[in-house]
Short mmCIF file of C-alpha atoms in Angstrom, two decimals:
data_model
loop_
_atom_site.label_atom_id
_atom_site.label_comp_id
_atom_site.label_asym_id
_atom_site.label_seq_id
_atom_site.Cartn_x
_atom_site.Cartn_y
_atom_site.Cartn_z
CA ALA A 78 -19.34 -22.51 -23.86
CA GLN A 79 -16.30 -24.05 -22.23
CA SER A 80 -16.57 -27.58 -21.52
CA VAL A 81 -14.09 -30.05 -19.63
CA SER A 82 -13.82 -33.88 -20.36
CA GLN A 83 -11.87 -36.12 -18.10
CA HIS A 84 -11.58 -39.93 -20.07
CA ASN A 85 -11.45 -42.49 -17.41
CA HIS A 86 -14.28 -42.37 -14.75
CA HIS A 87 -12.80 -45.07 -12.36
CA VAL A 88 -8.85 -45.79 -12.41
CA ILE A 89 -7.21 -48.65 -9.89
CA LEU A 90 -3.31 -49.17 -10.12
CA SER A 91 -1.08 -51.02 -7.95
CA GLU A 92 1.37 -48.52 -5.80
CA ALA A 93 4.46 -47.64 -7.73
CA ALA A 94 2.38 -47.94 -10.91
CA SER A 95 2.76 -44.96 -13.31
CA LEU A 96 -0.46 -42.37 -13.94
CA GLU A 97 -1.83 -40.34 -16.48
CA LEU A 98 -4.81 -39.23 -15.88
CA GLY A 99 -7.01 -37.29 -19.45
CA CYS A 100 -8.18 -33.93 -19.43
CA ASN A 101 -9.40 -32.63 -22.84
CA TYR A 102 -11.37 -28.90 -23.02
CA SER A 103 -12.78 -27.04 -25.39
CA TYR A 104 -12.47 -23.17 -25.51
CA GLY A 105 -10.55 -21.61 -28.28
CA GLY A 106 -9.10 -18.37 -26.27
CA THR A 107 -6.62 -18.35 -23.56
CA VAL A 108 -7.20 -20.66 -20.41
CA ASN A 109 -6.24 -21.31 -17.14
CA LEU A 110 -6.13 -24.95 -16.49
CA PHE A 111 -6.30 -26.69 -12.74
CA TRP A 112 -5.80 -30.07 -11.56
CA TYR A 113 -7.86 -30.33 -8.24
CA VAL A 114 -7.72 -33.51 -5.85
CA GLN A 115 -10.27 -34.59 -2.71
CA TYR A 116 -9.27 -36.72 -0.82
CA PRO A 117 -11.99 -39.21 0.84
CA GLY A 118 -14.04 -37.22 3.05
CA GLN A 119 -12.20 -34.09 2.37
CA HIS A 120 -12.70 -31.07 0.22
CA LEU A 121 -11.12 -30.27 -2.74
CA GLN A 122 -7.95 -28.63 -2.88
CA LEU A 123 -5.41 -27.19 -5.27
CA LEU A 124 -3.10 -29.43 -6.76
CA LEU A 125 -1.08 -27.59 -9.56
CA LYS A 126 -2.68 -25.33 -12.32
CA TYR A 127 -1.63 -23.54 -15.47
CA PHE A 128 -1.01 -20.07 -16.36
CA SER A 129 1.27 -19.23 -18.87
CA GLY A 130 5.20 -20.00 -19.54
CA ASP A 131 6.10 -23.77 -19.40
CA PRO A 132 4.07 -26.24 -20.13
CA LEU A 133 4.90 -28.39 -18.34
CA VAL A 134 3.70 -27.60 -14.45
CA LYS A 135 4.89 -29.31 -11.41
CA GLY A 136 2.61 -29.61 -8.54
CA ILE A 137 2.47 -31.25 -4.75
CA LYS A 138 3.31 -34.81 -3.81
CA GLY A 139 5.21 -35.15 -7.11
CA PHE A 140 2.45 -34.79 -9.45
CA GLU A 141 3.35 -32.81 -12.98
CA ALA A 142 0.79 -32.09 -15.96
CA GLU A 143 1.21 -31.02 -19.56
CA PHE A 144 -0.41 -28.42 -21.17
CA ILE A 145 -0.48 -29.73 -25.08
CA LYS A 146 -2.34 -26.47 -26.98
CA SER A 147 -2.73 -27.95 -29.99
CA LYS A 148 -4.72 -30.95 -28.26
CA PHE A 149 -6.63 -29.03 -25.90
CA SER A 150 -5.22 -31.44 -23.47
CA PHE A 151 -3.96 -31.00 -19.48
CA ASN A 152 -3.24 -34.50 -18.65
CA LEU A 153 -2.28 -35.35 -14.61
CA ARG A 154 1.04 -37.70 -14.28
CA LYS A 155 2.61 -39.09 -11.56
CA PRO A 156 5.71 -41.60 -11.92
CA SER A 157 5.02 -43.89 -9.13
CA VAL A 158 1.82 -43.44 -7.27
CA GLN A 159 1.23 -44.03 -3.43
CA TRP A 160 -1.36 -45.71 -1.77
CA SER A 161 -2.40 -41.87 0.02
CA ASP A 162 -2.90 -40.93 -3.85
CA THR A 163 -6.26 -42.86 -3.24
CA ALA A 164 -8.46 -40.01 -4.27
CA GLU A 165 -10.85 -38.02 -6.91
CA TYR A 166 -9.38 -35.81 -9.26
CA PHE A 167 -11.07 -32.78 -10.91
CA CYS A 168 -9.57 -31.29 -14.43
CA ALA A 169 -10.94 -27.30 -14.14
CA VAL A 170 -10.95 -24.72 -16.97
CA ASN A 171 -11.44 -20.91 -16.33
CA THR A 172 -11.31 -18.28 -18.96
CA ASN A 173 -10.65 -15.25 -17.28
CA ALA A 174 -14.35 -14.77 -16.59
CA GLY A 175 -14.83 -15.47 -12.85
CA LYS A 176 -16.22 -19.22 -13.59
CA SER A 177 -14.43 -22.75 -13.35
CA THR A 178 -15.59 -25.30 -15.29
CA PHE A 179 -14.91 -28.18 -13.99
CA GLY A 180 -14.32 -32.08 -15.27
CA ASP A 181 -16.84 -35.08 -13.74
CA GLY A 182 -13.57 -36.30 -11.64
CA THR A 183 -11.49 -39.33 -11.99
CA THR A 184 -11.76 -41.87 -8.75
CA LEU A 185 -8.29 -43.00 -8.46
CA THR A 186 -7.76 -45.82 -6.48
CA VAL A 187 -4.37 -47.22 -5.39
CA LYS A 188 -4.29 -51.13 -4.22
CA PRO A 189 -1.46 -51.37 -1.95
CA ASP B 172 -5.91 -17.21 6.91
CA ALA B 173 -7.97 -19.01 7.87
CA GLY B 174 -9.28 -19.92 4.71
CA VAL B 175 -12.93 -20.68 3.40
CA ILE B 176 -15.05 -20.88 6.50
CA GLN B 177 -18.34 -23.17 5.90
CA SER B 178 -21.14 -24.06 8.71
CA PRO B 179 -22.74 -26.29 9.77
CA ARG B 180 -20.17 -29.47 8.78
CA HIS B 181 -23.53 -31.49 9.28
CA GLU B 182 -26.71 -31.17 9.13
CA VAL B 183 -29.19 -33.87 9.38
CA THR B 184 -33.00 -32.86 8.80
CA GLU B 185 -36.62 -34.22 7.70
CA MET B 186 -38.41 -33.24 4.61
CA GLY B 187 -39.78 -29.99 4.49
CA GLN B 188 -37.71 -28.64 6.62
CA GLU B 189 -35.78 -25.03 5.72
CA VAL B 190 -32.21 -25.72 5.73
CA THR B 191 -29.70 -22.89 5.68
CA LEU B 192 -26.07 -23.36 4.69
CA ARG B 193 -23.46 -20.86 5.54
CA CYS B 194 -20.39 -19.65 4.05
CA LYS B 195 -17.23 -17.23 4.72
CA PRO B 196 -14.94 -16.64 1.77
CA ILE B 197 -11.50 -15.91 2.03
CA SER B 198 -11.30 -11.86 2.99
CA GLY B 199 -10.39 -9.68 0.16
CA HIS B 200 -11.85 -12.23 -2.65
CA ASP B 201 -14.87 -10.66 -4.50
CA TYR B 202 -15.87 -14.27 -6.37
CA LEU B 203 -17.84 -16.87 -4.03
CA PHE B 204 -19.22 -20.09 -5.33
CA TRP B 205 -21.50 -22.50 -4.26
CA TYR B 206 -21.54 -26.17 -5.53
CA ARG B 207 -23.45 -28.98 -5.08
CA GLN B 208 -21.68 -32.97 -5.26
CA THR B 209 -22.88 -35.71 -5.06
CA MET B 210 -22.80 -39.31 -6.16
CA MET B 211 -24.76 -39.21 -9.31
CA ARG B 212 -24.18 -36.42 -10.79
CA GLY B 213 -20.67 -35.32 -9.56
CA LEU B 214 -19.49 -31.71 -8.55
CA GLU B 215 -22.23 -28.83 -10.00
CA LEU B 216 -21.86 -25.45 -10.14
CA LEU B 217 -25.11 -23.82 -8.43
CA ILE B 218 -24.67 -20.21 -8.44
CA TYR B 219 -21.74 -17.78 -8.61
CA PHE B 220 -21.02 -14.02 -7.16
CA ASN B 221 -18.99 -11.28 -7.92
CA ASN B 222 -18.83 -8.19 -5.59
CA ASN B 223 -22.02 -9.64 -3.74
CA VAL B 224 -23.87 -9.46 -7.10
CA PRO B 225 -25.47 -13.02 -8.49
CA ILE B 226 -23.36 -13.58 -12.20
CA ASP B 227 -25.23 -17.01 -12.91
CA ASP B 228 -27.84 -18.64 -11.07
CA SER B 229 -28.51 -21.17 -14.23
CA GLY B 230 -27.35 -24.08 -12.07
CA MET B 231 -29.67 -23.59 -9.29
CA PRO B 232 -32.05 -26.40 -9.44
CA GLU B 233 -35.77 -25.28 -8.67
CA ASP B 234 -37.28 -22.49 -6.83
CA ARG B 235 -36.58 -24.11 -4.07
CA PHE B 236 -33.07 -22.98 -3.56
CA SER B 237 -31.97 -19.57 -2.69
CA ALA B 238 -28.76 -17.68 -2.12
CA LYS B 239 -27.77 -14.65 -1.01
CA MET B 240 -24.72 -12.84 -0.34
CA PRO B 241 -25.05 -9.77 1.77
CA ASN B 242 -21.71 -8.27 1.83
CA ALA B 243 -18.40 -9.44 0.53
CA SER B 244 -18.07 -11.97 3.70
CA PHE B 245 -20.56 -14.06 4.20
CA SER B 246 -23.24 -15.56 1.88
CA THR B 247 -26.31 -18.42 2.40
CA LEU B 248 -27.80 -21.17 0.42
CA LYS B 249 -31.03 -21.80 1.36
CA ILE B 250 -33.01 -24.76 0.54
CA GLN B 251 -37.07 -24.40 1.84
CA PRO B 252 -38.80 -27.10 1.84
CA SER B 253 -35.88 -29.49 1.59
CA GLU B 254 -36.26 -32.67 -0.03
CA PRO B 255 -34.12 -36.26 0.05
CA ARG B 256 -32.72 -35.46 -3.18
CA ASP B 257 -31.36 -32.69 -1.78
CA SER B 258 -28.87 -34.57 0.04
CA ALA B 259 -25.67 -34.00 -0.91
CA VAL B 260 -22.09 -32.05 -0.01
CA TYR B 261 -22.61 -28.18 -0.28
CA PHE B 262 -19.47 -26.69 -1.04
CA CYS B 263 -18.55 -23.37 -1.15
CA ALA B 264 -15.86 -21.43 -3.01
CA SER B 265 -13.98 -18.22 -3.38
CA SER B 266 -11.49 -16.78 -5.39
CA SER B 267 -9.69 -12.97 -6.29
CA ASN B 268 -10.06 -11.35 -9.85
CA ARG B 269 -6.36 -9.29 -8.50
CA ASP B 270 -5.38 -13.31 -9.03
CA PRO B 271 -4.60 -13.72 -12.97
CA GLN B 272 -5.21 -17.24 -12.59
CA GLU B 273 -8.23 -17.26 -10.35
CA THR B 274 -7.94 -20.13 -8.22
CA GLN B 275 -10.37 -21.16 -6.31
CA TYR B 276 -10.31 -21.99 -2.82
CA PHE B 277 -13.09 -24.43 -1.19
CA GLY B 278 -14.15 -24.26 2.15
CA PRO B 279 -14.47 -27.68 3.73
CA GLY B 280 -18.10 -28.60 2.62
CA THR B 281 -21.92 -29.32 4.66
CA ARG B 282 -22.69 -32.63 4.48
CA LEU B 283 -26.54 -32.45 4.06
CA LEU B 284 -28.81 -35.20 4.56
CA VAL B 285 -32.50 -34.87 4.40
CA LEU B 286 -35.11 -37.13 5.88
#
């Protein structure tokens, strides 16, 4: 069965700092990879996704993620965070079987 | 498209009462998922349907929880009787197998408080 591991439960950064959130998955076959964001009091929204092709994926609001197959990783990055990026971030894996497996989430707090 | 629609958005009930949560997936989507989110346990998949048929209900916590999908545009999650530990945000999501990435689109959630 697939599983997803997010390394940090809570990250606190100052505005303009660079962000990298780790995500590792365990599954030996072809995967689709996602990052979702949940702003305070709101529902989950898709931030970006990887299906195939260029392993560096660019999403909304300046976020990007890099798929490294050899490391089973799909880390999320942003060069300069803003206070409005304060949210919970979920990594998810789908193996074309209908069901996505979500990580436990990483709460990002950006200090103004 | 209006996206995934859930109702009610908020529910406050007393312990022992029946609670029914409703979800309308995005039109044309053939997968529907019910999730529960709490501070303690994070995001948990409760059950999911494909073409209205339950595929995996291993995440349903106990017999007090039941879910149905009578047609492609409607699903319910019922808790009977409800308990305080059921307090959580319940999300419905849908996806399409015509999308090779099977992106899940989430509804706004139902915030349930059982007193």
